[in-house]
Amino acid sequence: MYRGRFAPSPTGPLHFGSLIAAVASYLEAKVHQGQWLLRIEDLDLPRQVPGAADLILHTMQAYGFEWDGEVVYQSKRDALYAEALYQLEQAGLIYPCGCSRKEIADSAIHGVDGLVYPGTCRHGLAPGKQSRAWRVRVNTEPTSLVDNIQGPIQQSLTHDIGDFVLKRADGLFAYQLAVVVDDQNQDISHIVRGADLLDSTPRQIFLQQALGFTQPGYAHVPVATNLQGEKLSKQTLATPLNPQHKNEELWQVLDFLGQTPPAELRNAGHGPLWQWAHLHWRMSNIARQRTIAIV
Ligand code: GLU
């Protein structure tokens, strides 16, 4: 059974970039007669915008998405994350870390996704240091996957990432742990999402292996950027989706994803456009690129 999902973070309204991941994951699930679940990733409380989760759900409805089952909220699932962390602790895979951001910044080198933790607390907290966060001990084996769009990917977690945080200094569970626990708990068989998360995938596969979870299939779609190469996001002031222009926006997303929707459907209702998309969706038409600039 194919089970896909869309997992937006309620840090603001959905924008064109979010719609790309939503449409791709949705249509891929539909052509496989699969299910498609919606999960609100509202773990990172400091980054949340009040009302954004409800707004996201309303927007999804307005654009004609139909999801299966109840919407899942990460903020209500701490017990599941704590259980997974406990399992890793029992296996001797995690350790408390007392380093401040500044201490890490002073001694770490840059990896593929920020600073590589230099392993300072790996063999125990130095005297007088308080535990702040919990990190997982990564291994030196290369972690690899074959992404269904981007092809073969390999990372050395030791060199490229370092021991990464599973429970943050502010007590919140980290995205990398939560996403792995939820994808397993919700029986997600295939993950289709933006290529900005490709560099996180080896960390997630490593955790799946450590926890004895099933590894889902992965497909990372290109991320839309502005002409400066910056990902469309709240930080780069991406324009929120406007349901009054939903047909045009959906058409543009299908075009971005290489599906060549017919021009005459550009101004038709969104019903006929969705119908066309359900019939013609081919993931193989998506460009094998991590980013595509849009004007
Ligand atoms: N919540 C993440 C985001 O909005 C997506 C996580 C995922 O798809 O794994 O970027």
CSV table of C-alpha atoms and ligand atoms in Angstrom, one decimal, residues 5 7-9 41 175 179 193 197, ligand 1:
chain,number,residue,atom,x,y,z
A,5,ARG,CA,2.2,12.6,3.2
A,7,ALA,CA,4.2,17.8,6.4
A,8,PRO,CA,4.1,21.6,6.5
A,9,SER,CA,5.5,23.6,9.4
A,41,GLU,CA,5.0,19.9,12.0
A,175,TYR,CA,12.9,17.7,13.6
A,179,VAL,CA,10.0,13.1,11.3
A,193,ARG,CA,9.3,16.6,-0.6
A,197,LEU,CA,15.7,18.2,2.7
B,1,GLU,N1,8.1,20.4,8.0
B,1,GLU,C1,9.1,20.4,6.9
B,1,GLU,C2,9.0,21.7,6.2
B,1,GLU,O1,8.0,22.3,6.2
B,1,GLU,C3,9.0,19.3,6.0
B,1,GLU,C4,9.4,18.0,6.6
B,1,GLU,C5,9.4,16.8,5.6
B,1,GLU,O2,8.7,16.8,4.6
B,1,GLU,O3,10.1,15.9,6.0
B,1,GLU,O4,10.0,22.1,5.5
